[in-house]
């Protein structure tokens, strides 16, 4: 079943002043080659300031570019979600693994954002944070502008170390090489990627990132971890655990050391690929209206529950 298509609108950055439209799209969006972008421009799918253009039209800073993507068939994903908490200001849902949060790449209607809009047509609850497509668990949304401002501020203050908002995860890795309690603080930033242009990974030039955690249980070849993040860098837990030498089991992208996998002449792994085991089990925050602390728990899937395994004692 085809979706309704989508218009990607943007302003020309200063650094691309004087570039041709064809060179701009080919350089910025490497998921498609030059021939594909040429065909789109010539067919009228790309406009500049609302007008159709040719491939060699030169760009000026601040001009409005639009790419009208025709309807396409999206990959199948689990679309069901459950509401964990709801009041007039805030809601929290349990996102299944495999469901993207926001439209991107090949996903538009098969996203949590789109599905929530269908369930709440008279309002638009806004996600306060993101979960990777393969990550399951608690996602927090604001139902009013005031709640959005308050929760977003709590996210920023948590980044600065005041910890108004707590986010706790369960993760499954192989053999754990560090102590049973650990702190991971390797910087995370953009690294050049041959297809996507850039990708977030461990890099000394990146932004400060801080995660801490503990070992919950062990089985042969597997370790169950509890991880709390104090900053919100993209793919932070995946990158930090890989940097520690223990990537998430099944992660097709991030490898030991914190870099990403790249396969020449084959489909390269991308951040939205699933297969890893990561679950946002707990979020707590100060309610924007009552100022009371709210804690929301989402039970982990069986692969991350290990109910038959005696968990390590709390440290």
Tab-separated table of C-alpha atoms in Angstrom:
chain	number	residue	atom	x	y	z
A	1	UNK	CA	0.000	0.000	0.000
A	2	UNK	CA	1.418	3.359	-1.057
A	3	UNK	CA	1.615	6.287	1.348
A	4	UNK	CA	0.754	9.880	0.396
A	5	UNK	CA	4.278	11.000	-0.457
A	6	UNK	CA	6.199	13.751	1.274
A	7	UNK	CA	7.717	17.166	0.590
A	8	UNK	CA	11.224	17.801	1.942
A	9	UNK	CA	11.760	21.544	2.309
A	10	UNK	CA	14.995	23.288	3.277
A	11	UNK	CA	16.955	26.512	2.959
A	12	UNK	CA	20.261	26.629	1.110
A	13	UNK	CA	23.120	26.917	3.637
A	14	UNK	CA	25.754	29.592	3.138
A	15	UNK	CA	28.400	26.940	2.444
A	16	UNK	CA	26.542	25.845	-0.737
A	17	UNK	CA	26.235	29.277	-2.321
A	18	UNK	CA	27.145	28.980	-6.002
A	19	UNK	CA	26.662	25.209	-6.197
A	20	UNK	CA	24.402	23.726	-8.859
A	21	UNK	CA	21.187	22.071	-7.709
A	22	UNK	CA	22.401	18.707	-9.015
A	23	UNK	CA	25.708	18.979	-7.153
A	24	UNK	CA	23.889	20.076	-3.995
A	25	UNK	CA	21.562	17.077	-3.803
A	26	UNK	CA	24.202	14.600	-4.948
A	27	UNK	CA	26.631	15.810	-2.279
A	28	UNK	CA	24.191	16.211	0.609
A	29	UNK	CA	22.001	13.149	0.076
A	30	UNK	CA	24.293	10.333	-0.966
A	31	UNK	CA	21.663	7.639	-0.564
A	32	UNK	CA	20.923	8.366	-4.252
A	33	UNK	CA	23.498	8.762	-7.017
A	34	UNK	CA	23.853	11.629	-9.488
A	35	UNK	CA	21.730	9.953	-12.183
A	36	UNK	CA	18.835	9.463	-9.747
A	37	UNK	CA	18.910	13.106	-8.642
A	38	UNK	CA	19.167	14.291	-12.251
A	39	UNK	CA	16.044	12.305	-13.146
A	40	UNK	CA	14.139	13.798	-10.199
A	41	UNK	CA	15.122	17.350	-11.090
A	42	UNK	CA	14.248	16.906	-14.781
A	43	UNK	CA	10.863	15.371	-13.904
A	44	UNK	CA	9.933	18.436	-11.826
A	45	UNK	CA	10.137	16.816	-8.390
A	46	UNK	CA	12.615	19.497	-7.238
A	47	UNK	CA	11.696	23.190	-7.140
A	48	UNK	CA	13.579	26.345	-6.171
A	49	UNK	CA	11.465	29.142	-4.681
A	50	UNK	CA	8.407	27.297	-6.004
A	51	UNK	CA	9.651	27.136	-9.597
A	52	UNK	CA	10.908	24.166	-11.603
A	53	UNK	CA	14.600	24.399	-12.507
A	54	UNK	CA	17.283	22.619	-14.488
A	55	UNK	CA	20.177	20.674	-13.035
A	56	UNK	CA	22.748	23.437	-13.457
A	57	UNK	CA	20.770	26.225	-11.778
A	58	UNK	CA	23.119	27.911	-9.287
A	59	UNK	CA	22.044	28.365	-5.695
A	60	UNK	CA	22.053	31.414	-3.440
A	61	UNK	CA	22.148	31.386	0.349
A	62	UNK	CA	18.714	31.118	1.981
A	63	UNK	CA	16.779	30.069	-1.114
A	64	UNK	CA	13.940	27.581	-0.534
A	65	UNK	CA	14.472	24.146	-2.042
A	66	UNK	CA	11.721	21.518	-2.139
A	67	UNK	CA	11.892	17.886	-3.139
A	68	UNK	CA	8.466	16.331	-3.660
A	69	UNK	CA	8.898	12.628	-3.079
A	70	UNK	CA	6.191	10.597	-4.853
A	71	UNK	CA	4.132	8.061	-2.865
A	72	UNK	CA	6.023	4.888	-2.012
A	73	UNK	CA	5.439	1.588	-0.248
A	74	UNK	CA	6.929	1.602	3.234
A	75	UNK	CA	8.521	-1.398	4.960
A	76	UNK	CA	6.234	-3.337	7.278
A	77	UNK	CA	6.737	-2.529	10.958
A	78	UNK	CA	4.811	-3.195	14.187
A	79	UNK	CA	2.303	-0.343	14.495
A	80	UNK	CA	0.725	-1.123	17.858
A	81	UNK	CA	1.699	0.916	20.897
A	82	UNK	CA	0.249	1.097	24.401
A	83	UNK	CA	-0.310	4.125	26.624
A	84	UNK	CA	1.579	3.836	29.915
A	85	UNK	CA	0.581	7.199	31.406
A	86	UNK	CA	-1.748	9.985	30.354
A	87	UNK	CA	-3.080	13.250	31.792
A	88	UNK	CA	-3.923	16.649	30.340
A	89	UNK	CA	-0.275	17.677	30.081
A	90	UNK	CA	1.853	14.592	29.529
A	91	UNK	CA	1.598	11.138	28.065
A	92	UNK	CA	3.984	8.226	27.831
A	93	UNK	CA	3.726	5.295	25.448
A	94	UNK	CA	5.444	1.950	25.090
A	95	UNK	CA	7.142	1.878	21.694
A	96	UNK	CA	7.753	-1.554	20.169
A	97	UNK	CA	11.115	-2.454	18.670
A	98	UNK	CA	11.065	-1.912	14.906
A	99	UNK	CA	8.764	1.123	14.890
A	100	UNK	CA	10.491	4.426	13.994
A	101	UNK	CA	9.517	7.431	16.097
A	102	UNK	CA	9.629	10.132	13.410
A	103	UNK	CA	9.397	10.155	9.598
A	104	UNK	CA	12.766	9.624	7.933
A	105	UNK	CA	14.284	7.603	5.129
A	106	UNK	CA	11.762	5.036	3.944
A	107	UNK	CA	9.250	5.717	6.724
A	108	UNK	CA	6.399	8.215	6.825
A	109	UNK	CA	3.082	6.702	7.912
A	110	UNK	CA	4.670	3.633	9.477
A	111	UNK	CA	6.000	5.710	12.368
A	112	UNK	CA	4.918	6.266	15.944
A	113	UNK	CA	4.444	9.977	15.217
A	114	UNK	CA	1.956	9.253	12.421
A	115	UNK	CA	0.087	6.600	14.401
A	116	UNK	CA	-0.303	8.877	17.409
A	117	UNK	CA	-1.786	11.563	15.171
A	118	UNK	CA	-4.391	9.080	13.960
A	119	UNK	CA	-5.352	8.254	17.564
A	120	UNK	CA	-5.342	11.925	18.672
A	121	UNK	CA	-6.601	13.839	15.603
A	122	UNK	CA	-7.565	17.012	17.501
A	123	UNK	CA	-4.142	17.510	19.069
A	124	UNK	CA	-0.528	16.720	18.336
A	125	UNK	CA	1.399	15.250	21.292
A	126	UNK	CA	5.075	16.079	20.763
A	127	UNK	CA	7.847	13.544	21.545
A	128	UNK	CA	10.274	15.009	24.080
A	129	UNK	CA	13.071	12.599	23.212
A	130	UNK	CA	13.792	9.902	20.653
A	131	UNK	CA	14.288	6.170	20.729
A	132	UNK	CA	16.109	4.357	17.949
A	133	UNK	CA	13.976	2.256	15.650
A	134	UNK	CA	15.290	-0.979	17.173
A	135	UNK	CA	14.909	0.299	20.755
A	136	UNK	CA	11.725	-0.490	22.668
A	137	UNK	CA	10.232	1.066	25.785
A	138	UNK	CA	9.067	4.349	27.309
A	139	UNK	CA	8.687	7.400	25.089
A	140	UNK	CA	7.590	10.663	26.716
A	141	UNK	CA	5.348	13.186	24.916
A	142	UNK	CA	3.999	16.638	25.769
A	143	UNK	CA	0.354	17.538	25.180
A	144	UNK	CA	0.619	21.305	25.736
A	145	UNK	CA	3.199	23.960	24.803
A	146	UNK	CA	3.830	24.595	28.497
A	147	UNK	CA	4.506	20.922	29.186
A	148	UNK	CA	6.795	20.719	26.188
A	149	UNK	CA	8.824	23.706	27.401
A	150	UNK	CA	9.115	22.304	30.928
A	151	UNK	CA	10.084	18.781	29.892
A	152	UNK	CA	12.542	20.032	27.283
A	153	UNK	CA	14.172	22.216	29.930
A	154	UNK	CA	14.446	19.208	32.233
A	155	UNK	CA	16.160	17.318	29.419
A	156	UNK	CA	18.670	20.144	28.995
A	157	UNK	CA	19.285	20.450	32.716
A	158	UNK	CA	19.831	16.701	32.909
A	159	UNK	CA	22.471	17.143	30.240
A	160	UNK	CA	24.176	19.671	32.493
A	161	UNK	CA	24.213	17.194	35.373
A	162	UNK	CA	21.270	18.326	37.498
A	163	UNK	CA	19.393	15.103	36.683
A	164	UNK	CA	15.823	16.420	36.757
A	165	UNK	CA	14.916	13.777	34.203
A	166	UNK	CA	16.196	10.213	34.580
A	167	UNK	CA	16.236	7.672	31.759
A	168	UNK	CA	17.170	4.074	32.500
A	169	UNK	CA	17.668	1.256	30.001
A	170	UNK	CA	18.334	-2.454	29.854
A	171	UNK	CA	20.882	-3.668	27.348
A	172	UNK	CA	22.195	-7.063	26.268
A	173	UNK	CA	25.868	-7.443	25.335
A	174	UNK	CA	28.353	-10.292	25.115
A	175	UNK	CA	31.148	-10.701	27.629
A	176	UNK	CA	31.463	-7.504	29.680
A	177	UNK	CA	35.123	-6.381	29.886
A	178	UNK	CA	34.832	-3.696	32.605
A	179	UNK	CA	33.903	-3.596	36.294
A	180	UNK	CA	30.406	-4.496	37.455
A	181	UNK	CA	29.677	-0.783	37.948
A	182	UNK	CA	30.945	1.536	35.272
A	183	UNK	CA	31.040	5.050	33.846
A	184	UNK	CA	31.378	5.712	30.113
A	185	UNK	CA	32.147	9.237	28.949
A	186	UNK	CA	33.729	9.034	25.502
A	187	UNK	CA	32.760	12.030	23.311
A	188	UNK	CA	30.214	11.412	20.537
A	189	UNK	CA	30.030	13.384	17.322
A	190	UNK	CA	29.622	13.332	13.569
A	191	UNK	CA	31.990	11.150	11.560
A	192	UNK	CA	32.202	11.033	7.763
A	193	UNK	CA	30.105	8.277	6.175
A	194	UNK	CA	30.420	7.326	2.483
A	195	UNK	CA	26.652	7.054	1.895
A	196	UNK	CA	24.892	9.132	4.545
A	197	UNK	CA	27.391	12.011	4.531
A	198	UNK	CA	27.958	11.664	8.250
A	199	UNK	CA	27.049	9.364	11.111
A	200	UNK	CA	27.287	9.720	14.876
A	201	UNK	CA	30.084	7.665	16.397
A	202	UNK	CA	32.818	7.821	19.032
A	203	UNK	CA	35.266	10.581	18.180
A	204	UNK	CA	37.670	12.706	20.272
A	205	UNK	CA	36.269	15.831	18.602
A	206	UNK	CA	32.673	15.036	19.599
A	207	UNK	CA	30.487	16.418	22.377
A	208	UNK	CA	30.651	15.323	25.980
A	209	UNK	CA	28.533	12.231	26.657
A	210	UNK	CA	28.002	10.525	30.002
A	211	UNK	CA	26.515	7.102	30.730
A	212	UNK	CA	26.752	4.962	33.835
A	213	UNK	CA	25.501	1.510	34.691
A	214	UNK	CA	25.918	-1.844	36.328
A	215	UNK	CA	25.849	-5.524	35.520
A	216	UNK	CA	22.512	-7.112	36.376
A	217	UNK	CA	23.193	-10.730	35.420
A	218	UNK	CA	25.451	-13.003	33.393
A	219	UNK	CA	24.980	-16.098	31.290
A	220	UNK	CA	27.521	-17.844	29.054
A	221	UNK	CA	28.364	-15.342	26.301
A	222	UNK	CA	25.771	-12.792	27.463
A	223	UNK	CA	25.636	-9.966	29.992
A	224	UNK	CA	22.525	-8.071	31.012
A	225	UNK	CA	23.221	-4.419	31.833
A	226	UNK	CA	21.310	-1.554	33.399
A	227	UNK	CA	22.385	1.762	31.863
A	228	UNK	CA	21.415	5.308	32.863
A	229	UNK	CA	22.193	8.177	30.504
A	230	UNK	CA	22.859	11.700	31.775
A	231	UNK	CA	23.246	13.196	28.302
A	232	UNK	CA	21.185	12.562	25.201
A	233	UNK	CA	23.588	12.149	22.300
A	234	UNK	CA	22.291	10.218	19.271
A	235	UNK	CA	22.716	6.440	19.695
A	236	UNK	CA	24.585	7.133	22.933
A	237	UNK	CA	24.193	3.737	24.590
A	238	UNK	CA	24.982	1.814	21.409
A	239	UNK	CA	28.120	3.878	20.860
A	240	UNK	CA	29.291	3.900	24.475
A	241	UNK	CA	28.935	0.153	24.957
A	242	UNK	CA	30.703	-0.474	21.663
A	243	UNK	CA	33.479	1.904	22.741
A	244	UNK	CA	33.853	-0.120	25.940
A	245	UNK	CA	34.449	-3.208	23.810
A	246	UNK	CA	30.993	-4.756	24.227
A	247	UNK	CA	28.596	-3.730	21.435
A	248	UNK	CA	24.929	-4.581	21.849
A	249	UNK	CA	24.350	-8.155	20.763
A	250	UNK	CA	22.929	-8.124	17.263
A	251	UNK	CA	23.853	-4.500	16.524
A	252	UNK	CA	24.591	-4.452	12.775
A	253	UNK	CA	26.108	-0.962	12.840
A	254	UNK	CA	28.300	-0.125	15.835
A	255	UNK	CA	31.413	-2.219	16.394
A	256	UNK	CA	33.876	-2.649	19.244
A	257	UNK	CA	35.766	0.624	19.586
A	258	UNK	CA	32.722	2.825	18.900
A	259	UNK	CA	33.067	3.043	15.116
A	260	UNK	CA	30.542	1.848	12.555
A	261	UNK	CA	30.521	-1.102	10.185
A	262	UNK	CA	31.017	-0.497	6.484
A	263	UNK	CA	30.701	-3.163	3.788
A	264	UNK	CA	32.064	-2.262	0.358
A	265	UNK	CA	29.848	-3.089	-2.664
A	266	UNK	CA	26.985	-4.252	-0.420
A	267	UNK	CA	24.176	-2.537	1.428
A	268	UNK	CA	25.821	-0.626	4.258
A	269	UNK	CA	24.266	-0.845	7.754
A	270	UNK	CA	22.409	2.301	8.837
A	271	UNK	CA	21.262	3.520	12.286
A	272	UNK	CA	17.674	2.388	11.683
A	273	UNK	CA	18.644	-1.252	11.204
A	274	UNK	CA	17.303	-3.496	13.951
A	275	UNK	CA	18.591	-6.676	15.546
A	276	UNK	CA	20.055	-5.327	18.781
A	277	UNK	CA	18.537	-5.584	22.265
A	278	UNK	CA	17.941	-2.274	24.056
A	279	UNK	CA	14.894	-1.241	26.098
A	280	UNK	CA	13.983	2.051	27.788
A	281	UNK	CA	12.508	0.639	30.969
A	282	UNK	CA	12.139	3.695	33.190
A	283	UNK	CA	11.691	7.468	32.853
A	284	UNK	CA	11.150	9.862	35.747
A	285	UNK	CA	10.562	13.612	35.627
A	286	UNK	CA	9.022	16.525	37.492
A	287	UNK	CA	5.444	17.017	36.347
A	288	UNK	CA	5.217	20.418	34.612
A	289	UNK	CA	1.972	21.424	36.352
A	290	UNK	CA	1.847	19.638	39.721
A	291	UNK	CA	5.623	19.751	40.257
A	292	UNK	CA	5.441	16.215	41.665
A	293	UNK	CA	7.937	13.592	40.530
A	294	UNK	CA	6.445	11.042	38.144
A	295	UNK	CA	8.084	7.695	37.410
A	296	UNK	CA	6.982	5.540	34.483
A	297	UNK	CA	8.042	1.921	34.086
A	298	UNK	CA	7.753	-0.251	31.003
A	299	UNK	CA	8.418	-3.974	31.573
A	300	UNK	CA	11.266	-5.241	29.384
A	301	UNK	CA	10.746	-7.957	26.776
A	302	UNK	CA	11.614	-11.493	27.817
A	303	UNK	CA	15.044	-11.358	26.170
A	304	UNK	CA	15.925	-8.549	28.605
A	305	UNK	CA	13.965	-9.775	31.634
A	306	UNK	CA	15.882	-12.946	32.570
A	307	UNK	CA	13.254	-13.775	35.161
A	308	UNK	CA	14.732	-17.241	35.580
A	309	UNK	CA	18.168	-15.821	36.300
A	310	UNK	CA	19.143	-14.568	39.718
A	311	UNK	CA	20.109	-10.934	39.252
A	312	UNK	CA	23.214	-9.534	40.843
A	313	UNK	CA	22.674	-7.796	44.154
A	314	UNK	CA	22.223	-4.038	43.998
A	315	UNK	CA	25.482	-2.179	44.416
